[in-house]
GROMACS .gro file of C-alpha atoms in nm:
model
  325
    1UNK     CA    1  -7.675  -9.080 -25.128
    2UNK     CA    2  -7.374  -9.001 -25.335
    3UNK     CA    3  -7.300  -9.373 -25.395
    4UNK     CA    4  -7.025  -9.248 -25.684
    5UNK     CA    5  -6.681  -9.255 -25.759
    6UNK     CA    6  -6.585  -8.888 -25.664
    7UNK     CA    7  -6.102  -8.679 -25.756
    8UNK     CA    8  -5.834  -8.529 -25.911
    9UNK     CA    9  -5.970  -8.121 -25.997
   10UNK     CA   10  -5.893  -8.063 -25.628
   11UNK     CA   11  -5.538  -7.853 -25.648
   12UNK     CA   12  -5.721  -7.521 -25.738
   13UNK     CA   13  -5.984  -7.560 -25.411
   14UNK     CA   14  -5.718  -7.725 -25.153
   15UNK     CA   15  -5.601  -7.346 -25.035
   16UNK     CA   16  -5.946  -7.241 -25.006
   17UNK     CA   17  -6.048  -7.534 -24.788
   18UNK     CA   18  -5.866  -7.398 -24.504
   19UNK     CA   19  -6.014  -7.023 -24.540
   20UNK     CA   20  -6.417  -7.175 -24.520
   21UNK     CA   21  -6.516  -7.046 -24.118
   22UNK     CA   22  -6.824  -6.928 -24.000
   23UNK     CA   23  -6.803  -6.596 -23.846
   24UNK     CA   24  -7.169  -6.625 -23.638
   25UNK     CA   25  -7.115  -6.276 -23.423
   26UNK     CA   26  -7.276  -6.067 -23.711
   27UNK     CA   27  -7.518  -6.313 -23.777
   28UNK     CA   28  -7.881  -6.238 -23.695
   29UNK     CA   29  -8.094  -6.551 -23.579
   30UNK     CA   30  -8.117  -6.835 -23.825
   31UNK     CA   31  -8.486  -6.936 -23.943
   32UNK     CA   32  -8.502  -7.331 -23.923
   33UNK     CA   33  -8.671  -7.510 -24.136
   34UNK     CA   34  -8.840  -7.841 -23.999
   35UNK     CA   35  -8.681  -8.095 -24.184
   36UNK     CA   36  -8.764  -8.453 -24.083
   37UNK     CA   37  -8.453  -8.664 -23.957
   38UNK     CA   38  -8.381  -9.031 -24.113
   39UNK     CA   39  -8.221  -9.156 -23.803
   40UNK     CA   40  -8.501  -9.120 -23.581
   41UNK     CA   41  -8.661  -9.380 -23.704
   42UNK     CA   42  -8.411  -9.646 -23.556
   43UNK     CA   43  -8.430  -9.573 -23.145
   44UNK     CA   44  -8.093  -9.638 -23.013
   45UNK     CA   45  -7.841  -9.523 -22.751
   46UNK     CA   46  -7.484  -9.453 -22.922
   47UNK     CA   47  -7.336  -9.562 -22.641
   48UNK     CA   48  -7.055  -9.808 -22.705
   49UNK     CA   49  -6.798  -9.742 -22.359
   50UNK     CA   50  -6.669 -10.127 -22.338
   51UNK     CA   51  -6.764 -10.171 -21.965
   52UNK     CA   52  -6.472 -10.165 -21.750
   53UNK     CA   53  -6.258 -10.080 -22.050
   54UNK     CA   54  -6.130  -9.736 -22.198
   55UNK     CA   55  -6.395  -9.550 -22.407
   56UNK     CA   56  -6.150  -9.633 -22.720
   57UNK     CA   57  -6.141 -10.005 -22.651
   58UNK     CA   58  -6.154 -10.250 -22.975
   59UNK     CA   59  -6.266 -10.596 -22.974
   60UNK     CA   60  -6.250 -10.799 -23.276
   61UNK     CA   61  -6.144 -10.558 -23.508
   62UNK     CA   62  -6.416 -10.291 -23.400
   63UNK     CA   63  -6.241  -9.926 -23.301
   64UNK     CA   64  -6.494  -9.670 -23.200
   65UNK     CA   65  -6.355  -9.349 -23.099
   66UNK     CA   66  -6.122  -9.244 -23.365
   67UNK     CA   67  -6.419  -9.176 -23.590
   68UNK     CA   68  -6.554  -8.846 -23.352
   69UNK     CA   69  -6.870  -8.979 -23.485
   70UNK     CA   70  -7.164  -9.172 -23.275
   71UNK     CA   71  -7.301  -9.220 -23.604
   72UNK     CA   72  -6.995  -9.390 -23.773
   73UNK     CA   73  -6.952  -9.551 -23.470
   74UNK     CA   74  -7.228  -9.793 -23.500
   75UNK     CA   75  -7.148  -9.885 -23.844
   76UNK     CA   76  -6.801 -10.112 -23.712
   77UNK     CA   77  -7.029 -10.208 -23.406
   78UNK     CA   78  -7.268 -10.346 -23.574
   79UNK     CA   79  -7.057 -10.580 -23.786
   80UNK     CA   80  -6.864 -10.656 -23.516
   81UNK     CA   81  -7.216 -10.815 -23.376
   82UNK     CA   82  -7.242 -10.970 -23.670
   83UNK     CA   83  -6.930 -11.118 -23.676
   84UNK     CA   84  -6.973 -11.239 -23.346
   85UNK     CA   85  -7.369 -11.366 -23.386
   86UNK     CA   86  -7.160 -11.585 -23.661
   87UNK     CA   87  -7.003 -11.752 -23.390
   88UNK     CA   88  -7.267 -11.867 -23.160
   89UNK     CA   89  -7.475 -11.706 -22.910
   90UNK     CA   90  -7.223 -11.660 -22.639
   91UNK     CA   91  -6.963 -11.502 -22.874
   92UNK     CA   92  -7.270 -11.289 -22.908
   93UNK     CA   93  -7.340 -11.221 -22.582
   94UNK     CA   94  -7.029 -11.146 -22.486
   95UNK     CA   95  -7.019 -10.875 -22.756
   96UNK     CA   96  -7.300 -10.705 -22.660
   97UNK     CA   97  -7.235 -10.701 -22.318
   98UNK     CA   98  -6.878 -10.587 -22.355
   99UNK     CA   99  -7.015 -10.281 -22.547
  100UNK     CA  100  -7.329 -10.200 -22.389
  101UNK     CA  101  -7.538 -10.289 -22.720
  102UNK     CA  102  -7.889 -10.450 -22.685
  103UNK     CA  103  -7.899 -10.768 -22.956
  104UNK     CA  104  -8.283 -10.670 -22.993
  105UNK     CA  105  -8.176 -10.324 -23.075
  106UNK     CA  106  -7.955 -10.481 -23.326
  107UNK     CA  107  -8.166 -10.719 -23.437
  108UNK     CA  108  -8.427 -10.412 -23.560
  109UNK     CA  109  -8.120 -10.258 -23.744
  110UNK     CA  110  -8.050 -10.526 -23.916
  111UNK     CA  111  -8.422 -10.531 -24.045
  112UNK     CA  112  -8.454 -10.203 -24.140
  113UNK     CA  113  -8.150 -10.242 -24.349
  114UNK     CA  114  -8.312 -10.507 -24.541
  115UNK     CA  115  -8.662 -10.263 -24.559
  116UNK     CA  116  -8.417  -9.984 -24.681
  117UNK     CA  117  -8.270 -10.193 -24.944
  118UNK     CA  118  -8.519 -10.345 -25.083
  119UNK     CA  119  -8.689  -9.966 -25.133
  120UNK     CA  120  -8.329  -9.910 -25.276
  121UNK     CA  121  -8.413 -10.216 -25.574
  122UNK     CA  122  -8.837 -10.089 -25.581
  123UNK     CA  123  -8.688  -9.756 -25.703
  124UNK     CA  124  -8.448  -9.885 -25.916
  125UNK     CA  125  -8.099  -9.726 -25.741
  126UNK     CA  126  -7.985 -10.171 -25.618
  127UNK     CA  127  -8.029 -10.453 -25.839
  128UNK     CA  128  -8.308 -10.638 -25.720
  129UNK     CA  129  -8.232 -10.953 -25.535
  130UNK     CA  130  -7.999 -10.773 -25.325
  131UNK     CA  131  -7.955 -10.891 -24.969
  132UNK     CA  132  -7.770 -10.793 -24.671
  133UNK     CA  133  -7.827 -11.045 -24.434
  134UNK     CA  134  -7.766 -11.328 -24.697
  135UNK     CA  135  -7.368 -11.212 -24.666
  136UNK     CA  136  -7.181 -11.455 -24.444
  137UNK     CA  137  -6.961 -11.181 -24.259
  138UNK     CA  138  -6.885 -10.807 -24.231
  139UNK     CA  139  -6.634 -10.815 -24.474
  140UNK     CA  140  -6.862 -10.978 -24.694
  141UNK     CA  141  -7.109 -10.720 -24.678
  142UNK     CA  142  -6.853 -10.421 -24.740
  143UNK     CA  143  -6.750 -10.654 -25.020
  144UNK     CA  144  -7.057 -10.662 -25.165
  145UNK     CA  145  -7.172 -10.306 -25.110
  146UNK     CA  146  -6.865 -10.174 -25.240
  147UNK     CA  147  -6.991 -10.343 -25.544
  148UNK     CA  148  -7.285 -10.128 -25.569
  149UNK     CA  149  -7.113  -9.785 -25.438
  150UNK     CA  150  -6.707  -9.729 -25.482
  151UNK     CA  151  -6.731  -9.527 -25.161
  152UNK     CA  152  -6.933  -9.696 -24.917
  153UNK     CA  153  -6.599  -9.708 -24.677
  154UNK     CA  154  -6.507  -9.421 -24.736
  155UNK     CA  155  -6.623  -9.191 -24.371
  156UNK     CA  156  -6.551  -8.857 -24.566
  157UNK     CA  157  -6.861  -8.924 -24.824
  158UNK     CA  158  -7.091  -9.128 -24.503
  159UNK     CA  159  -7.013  -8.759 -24.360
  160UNK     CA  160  -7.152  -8.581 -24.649
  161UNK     CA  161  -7.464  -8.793 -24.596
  162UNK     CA  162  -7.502  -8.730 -24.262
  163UNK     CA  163  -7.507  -8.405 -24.306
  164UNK     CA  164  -7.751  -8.387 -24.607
  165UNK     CA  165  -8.011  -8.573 -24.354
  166UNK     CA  166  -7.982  -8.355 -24.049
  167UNK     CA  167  -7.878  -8.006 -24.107
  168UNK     CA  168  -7.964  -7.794 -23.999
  169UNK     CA  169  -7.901  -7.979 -23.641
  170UNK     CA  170  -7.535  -7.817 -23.651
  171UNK     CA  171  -7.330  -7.659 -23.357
  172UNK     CA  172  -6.984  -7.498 -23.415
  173UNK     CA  173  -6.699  -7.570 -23.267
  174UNK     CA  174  -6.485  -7.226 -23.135
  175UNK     CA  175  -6.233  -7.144 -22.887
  176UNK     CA  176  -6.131  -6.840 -22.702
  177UNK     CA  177  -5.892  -6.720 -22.493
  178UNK     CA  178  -5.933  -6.737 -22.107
  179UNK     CA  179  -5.709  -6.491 -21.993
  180UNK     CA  180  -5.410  -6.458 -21.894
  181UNK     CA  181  -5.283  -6.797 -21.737
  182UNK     CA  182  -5.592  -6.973 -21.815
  183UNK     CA  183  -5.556  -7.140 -22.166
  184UNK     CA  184  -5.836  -7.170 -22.413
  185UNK     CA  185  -6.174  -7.276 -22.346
  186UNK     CA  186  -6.396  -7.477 -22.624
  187UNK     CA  187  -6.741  -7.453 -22.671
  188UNK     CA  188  -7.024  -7.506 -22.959
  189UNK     CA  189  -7.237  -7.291 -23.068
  190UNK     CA  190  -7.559  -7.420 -23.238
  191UNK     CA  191  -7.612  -7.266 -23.598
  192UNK     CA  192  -8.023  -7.304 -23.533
  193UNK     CA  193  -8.039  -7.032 -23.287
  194UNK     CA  194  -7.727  -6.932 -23.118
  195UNK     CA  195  -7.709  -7.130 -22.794
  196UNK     CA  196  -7.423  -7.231 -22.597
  197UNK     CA  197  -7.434  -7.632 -22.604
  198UNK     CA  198  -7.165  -7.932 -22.488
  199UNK     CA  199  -7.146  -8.254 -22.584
  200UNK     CA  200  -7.367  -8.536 -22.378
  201UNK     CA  201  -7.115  -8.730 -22.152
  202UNK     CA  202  -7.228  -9.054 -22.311
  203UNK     CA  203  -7.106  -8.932 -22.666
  204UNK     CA  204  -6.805  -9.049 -22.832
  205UNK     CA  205  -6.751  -8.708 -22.868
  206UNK     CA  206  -6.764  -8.607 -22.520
  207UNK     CA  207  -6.382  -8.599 -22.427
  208UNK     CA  208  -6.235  -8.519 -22.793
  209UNK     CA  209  -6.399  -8.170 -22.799
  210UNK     CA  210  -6.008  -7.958 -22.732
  211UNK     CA  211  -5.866  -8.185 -23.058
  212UNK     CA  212  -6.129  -8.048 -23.275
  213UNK     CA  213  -6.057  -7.722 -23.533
  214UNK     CA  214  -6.203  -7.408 -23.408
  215UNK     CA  215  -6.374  -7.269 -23.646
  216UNK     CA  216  -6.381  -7.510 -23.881
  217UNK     CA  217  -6.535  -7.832 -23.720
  218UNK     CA  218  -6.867  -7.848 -23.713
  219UNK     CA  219  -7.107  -8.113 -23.512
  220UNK     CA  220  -7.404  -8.286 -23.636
  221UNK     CA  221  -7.596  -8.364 -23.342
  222UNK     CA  222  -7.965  -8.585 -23.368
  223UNK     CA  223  -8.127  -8.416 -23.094
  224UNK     CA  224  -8.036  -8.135 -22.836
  225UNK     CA  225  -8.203  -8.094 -22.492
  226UNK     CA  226  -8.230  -7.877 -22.227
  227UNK     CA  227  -8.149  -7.996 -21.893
  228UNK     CA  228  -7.860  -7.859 -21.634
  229UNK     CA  229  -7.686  -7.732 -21.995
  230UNK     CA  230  -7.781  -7.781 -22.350
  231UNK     CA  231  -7.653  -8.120 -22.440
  232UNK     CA  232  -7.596  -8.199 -22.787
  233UNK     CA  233  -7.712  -8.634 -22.794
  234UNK     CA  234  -7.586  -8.869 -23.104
  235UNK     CA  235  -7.328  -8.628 -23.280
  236UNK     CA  236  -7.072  -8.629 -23.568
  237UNK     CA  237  -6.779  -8.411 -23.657
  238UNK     CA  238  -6.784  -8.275 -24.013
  239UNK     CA  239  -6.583  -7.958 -24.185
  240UNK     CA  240  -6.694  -7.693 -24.375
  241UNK     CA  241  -6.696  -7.852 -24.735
  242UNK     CA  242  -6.969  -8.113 -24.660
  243UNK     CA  243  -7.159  -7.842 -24.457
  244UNK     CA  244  -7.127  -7.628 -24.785
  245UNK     CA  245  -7.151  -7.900 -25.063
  246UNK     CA  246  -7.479  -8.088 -24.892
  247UNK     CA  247  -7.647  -7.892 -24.601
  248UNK     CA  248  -7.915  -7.611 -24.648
  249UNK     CA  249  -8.055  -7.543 -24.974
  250UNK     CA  250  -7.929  -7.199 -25.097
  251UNK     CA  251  -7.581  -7.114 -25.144
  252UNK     CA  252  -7.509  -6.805 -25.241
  253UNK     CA  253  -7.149  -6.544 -25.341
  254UNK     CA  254  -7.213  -6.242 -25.059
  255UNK     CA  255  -7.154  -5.895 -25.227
  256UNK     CA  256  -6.789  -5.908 -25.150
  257UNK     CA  257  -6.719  -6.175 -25.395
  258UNK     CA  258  -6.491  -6.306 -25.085
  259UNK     CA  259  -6.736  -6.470 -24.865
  260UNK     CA  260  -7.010  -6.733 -24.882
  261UNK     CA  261  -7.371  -6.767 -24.724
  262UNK     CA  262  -7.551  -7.044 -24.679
  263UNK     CA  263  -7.949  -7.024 -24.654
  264UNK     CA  264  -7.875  -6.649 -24.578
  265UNK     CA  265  -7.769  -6.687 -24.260
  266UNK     CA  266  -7.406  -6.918 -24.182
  267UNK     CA  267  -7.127  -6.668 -24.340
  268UNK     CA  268  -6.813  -6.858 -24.434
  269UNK     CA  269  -6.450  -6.720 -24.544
  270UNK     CA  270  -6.335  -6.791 -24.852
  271UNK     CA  271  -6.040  -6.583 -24.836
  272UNK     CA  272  -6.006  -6.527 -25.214
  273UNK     CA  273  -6.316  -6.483 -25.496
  274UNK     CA  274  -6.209  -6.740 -25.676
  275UNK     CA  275  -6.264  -7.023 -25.403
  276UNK     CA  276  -6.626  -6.858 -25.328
  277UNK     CA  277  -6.706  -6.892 -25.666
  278UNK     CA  278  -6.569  -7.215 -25.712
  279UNK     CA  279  -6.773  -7.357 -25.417
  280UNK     CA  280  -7.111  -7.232 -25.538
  281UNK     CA  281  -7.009  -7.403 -25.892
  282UNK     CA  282  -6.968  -7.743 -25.698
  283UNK     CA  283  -7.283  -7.754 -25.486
  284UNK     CA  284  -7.494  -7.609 -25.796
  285UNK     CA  285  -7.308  -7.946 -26.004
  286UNK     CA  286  -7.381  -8.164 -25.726
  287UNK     CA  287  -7.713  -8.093 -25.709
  288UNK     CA  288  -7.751  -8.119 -26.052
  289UNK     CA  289  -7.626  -8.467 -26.057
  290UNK     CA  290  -7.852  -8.599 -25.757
  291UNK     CA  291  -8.149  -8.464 -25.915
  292UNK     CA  292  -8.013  -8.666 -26.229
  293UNK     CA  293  -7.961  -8.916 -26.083
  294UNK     CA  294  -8.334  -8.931 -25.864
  295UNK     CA  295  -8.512  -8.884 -26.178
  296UNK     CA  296  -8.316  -9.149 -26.365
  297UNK     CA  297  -8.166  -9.436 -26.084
  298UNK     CA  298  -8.038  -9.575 -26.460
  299UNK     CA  299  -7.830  -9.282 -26.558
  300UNK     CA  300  -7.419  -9.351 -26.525
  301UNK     CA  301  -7.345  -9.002 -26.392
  302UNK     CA  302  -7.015  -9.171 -26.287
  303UNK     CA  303  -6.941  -9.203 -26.665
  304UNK     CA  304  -7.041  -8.857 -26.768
  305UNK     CA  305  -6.916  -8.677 -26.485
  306UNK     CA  306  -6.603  -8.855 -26.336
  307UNK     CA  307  -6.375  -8.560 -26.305
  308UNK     CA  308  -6.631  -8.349 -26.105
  309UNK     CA  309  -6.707  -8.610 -25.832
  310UNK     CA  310  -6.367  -8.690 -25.822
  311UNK     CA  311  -6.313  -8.341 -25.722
  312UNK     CA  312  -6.532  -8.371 -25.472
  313UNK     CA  313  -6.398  -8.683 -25.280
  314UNK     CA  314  -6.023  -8.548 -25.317
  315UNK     CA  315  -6.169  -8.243 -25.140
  316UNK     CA  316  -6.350  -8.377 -24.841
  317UNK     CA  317  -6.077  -8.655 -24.844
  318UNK     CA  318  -5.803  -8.320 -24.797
  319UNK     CA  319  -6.026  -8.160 -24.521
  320UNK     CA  320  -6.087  -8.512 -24.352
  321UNK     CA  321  -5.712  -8.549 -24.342
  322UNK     CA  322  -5.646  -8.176 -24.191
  323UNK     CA  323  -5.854  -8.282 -23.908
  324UNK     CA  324  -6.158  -8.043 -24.018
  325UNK     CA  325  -6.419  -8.306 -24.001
   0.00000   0.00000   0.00000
């Protein structure tokens, strides 16, 4: 969605960064909006665990569990797939079966990327013409869509776009003490309404939950259900910034001038007024620009507004590096 160059205003927001947490004890119950989800329209199972292999395995180039995202995960997986359709069927088949990936499944991806594109050029956001199955290879096609958007491989933007199509499906990641010879215990806590939730077993998440940042990681989960424990299904670690910059739809300076609330509910730390009040200047800019940039697909906000979004991407670039998301 951001599809623009984003980076270098960053030095005055970098010690606020680490200040942003949620404090949700205070917090009375959330309302939730229902807000449709993109990615339900493509009916898959994340589940890439090579078969007989370790859930981090790579196979031609394809590494899946570094990413703490089932999302991201799919992205590498399916031009792996690709890569290997390219070299006949049993390279294919092979592929598929190493990761547990259906070729059908794949097949309807690869379609609906097409469909998406092509509404991409109708609106006028692609030249029209554009094709991604016409590219020979994967690196071919993040050749070619790095032509149309200087941050397509960059994870720390895909984050920000996650999170601008499913928010508010967000749990938060927090710690506490077990007492005296028992370590730390982590846990999530949704945002919608409070519940206790863990990661599904099948997630890429599942066994990475202890390396996340209390307090400052945050999943995006597609869908959470109710069945020996509230399991959190197809989910994505992100920090506060893209929470703050692209999820919920007021952002506001609380009366303290110290901390920030989102949709009136998620309280986060600022530390200092000047990083609260920087923060609500980004998101209001950002929003500006999209807006821009949906009623004109012509306009060059990259041109007019270069410094800002580079900002921006030095920012989540800084809180993707500190392990926040």
């Amino acid at each position: 969605a951001f599809g623009l160059p984003l980076g270098a205003h960053a030095n005055g927001c970098a010690h606020g960064q680490d200040a942003l947490v949620w404090r949700p004890n205070a917090l009375p119950r959330p309302h939730v909006d229902d807000r449709g989800v993109p990615l339900r329209e493509v009916a898959f199972r994340s589940n890439l665990r090579p078969r007989g292999c370790a859930q981090e395995g790579a196979a031609g180039g394809v590494e899946f569990g570094n990413l703490r995202s089932d999302h991201l995960a799919m992205v590498p997986a399916f031009e792996g797939w690709r890569d290997a359709r390219n070299n006949g069927r049993e390279a294919e088949r092979s592929y598929c079966e190493r990761y547990g990936l259906s070729s059908n499944t794949l097949q309807a991806i690869s379609s609906l990327r097409e469909r998406y594109l092509r509404h991409l050029a109708d609106v006028g956001f692609v030249p029209s013409g554009c094709s991604v199955s016409a590219l020979p290879s994967a690196k071919g096609a993040l050749d070619s869509l790095g032509q149309l958007n200087e941050n397509a491989g960059k994870p720390e933007i895909l984050r920000c776009v996650l999170c601008a199509g499913l928010y508010p499906n967000i749990a938060q990641v927090q710690r506490i003490s077990g007492g005296k010879g028992y370590g730390t215990k982590t846990f999530l806590v949704s945002a919608a309404d409070l519940d206790k939730c863990v990661v599904h077993p099948g997630s890429m998440n599942a066994g990475h939950l202890q390396e996340m940042q209390a307090n400052h990681g945050w999943l995006l989960y597609h869908k959470k259900l109710l069945t020996s424990r509230v399991f959190l299904h197809d989910s994505t670690l992100v920090g506060s910034i893209p929470v703050l910059l692209f999820g919920g739809g007021d952002l506001q300076v609380a009366k303290d001038r110290r901390h920030i609330l989102l949709d009136g509910n998620l309280r986060f730390d600022g530390m200092r007024e000047e990083t609260a009040v920087l923060v609500k200047l980004l998101r209001r800019e950002v929003d500006r620009l999209l807006l821009l940039k949906i009623a004109d697909p012509a306009a060059d906000v990259a041109r007019t507004a270069g410094p800002l979004l580079e900002a921006v991407a030095e920012l989540l670039r800084l809180e993707g590096a500190r392990g926040g998301g």
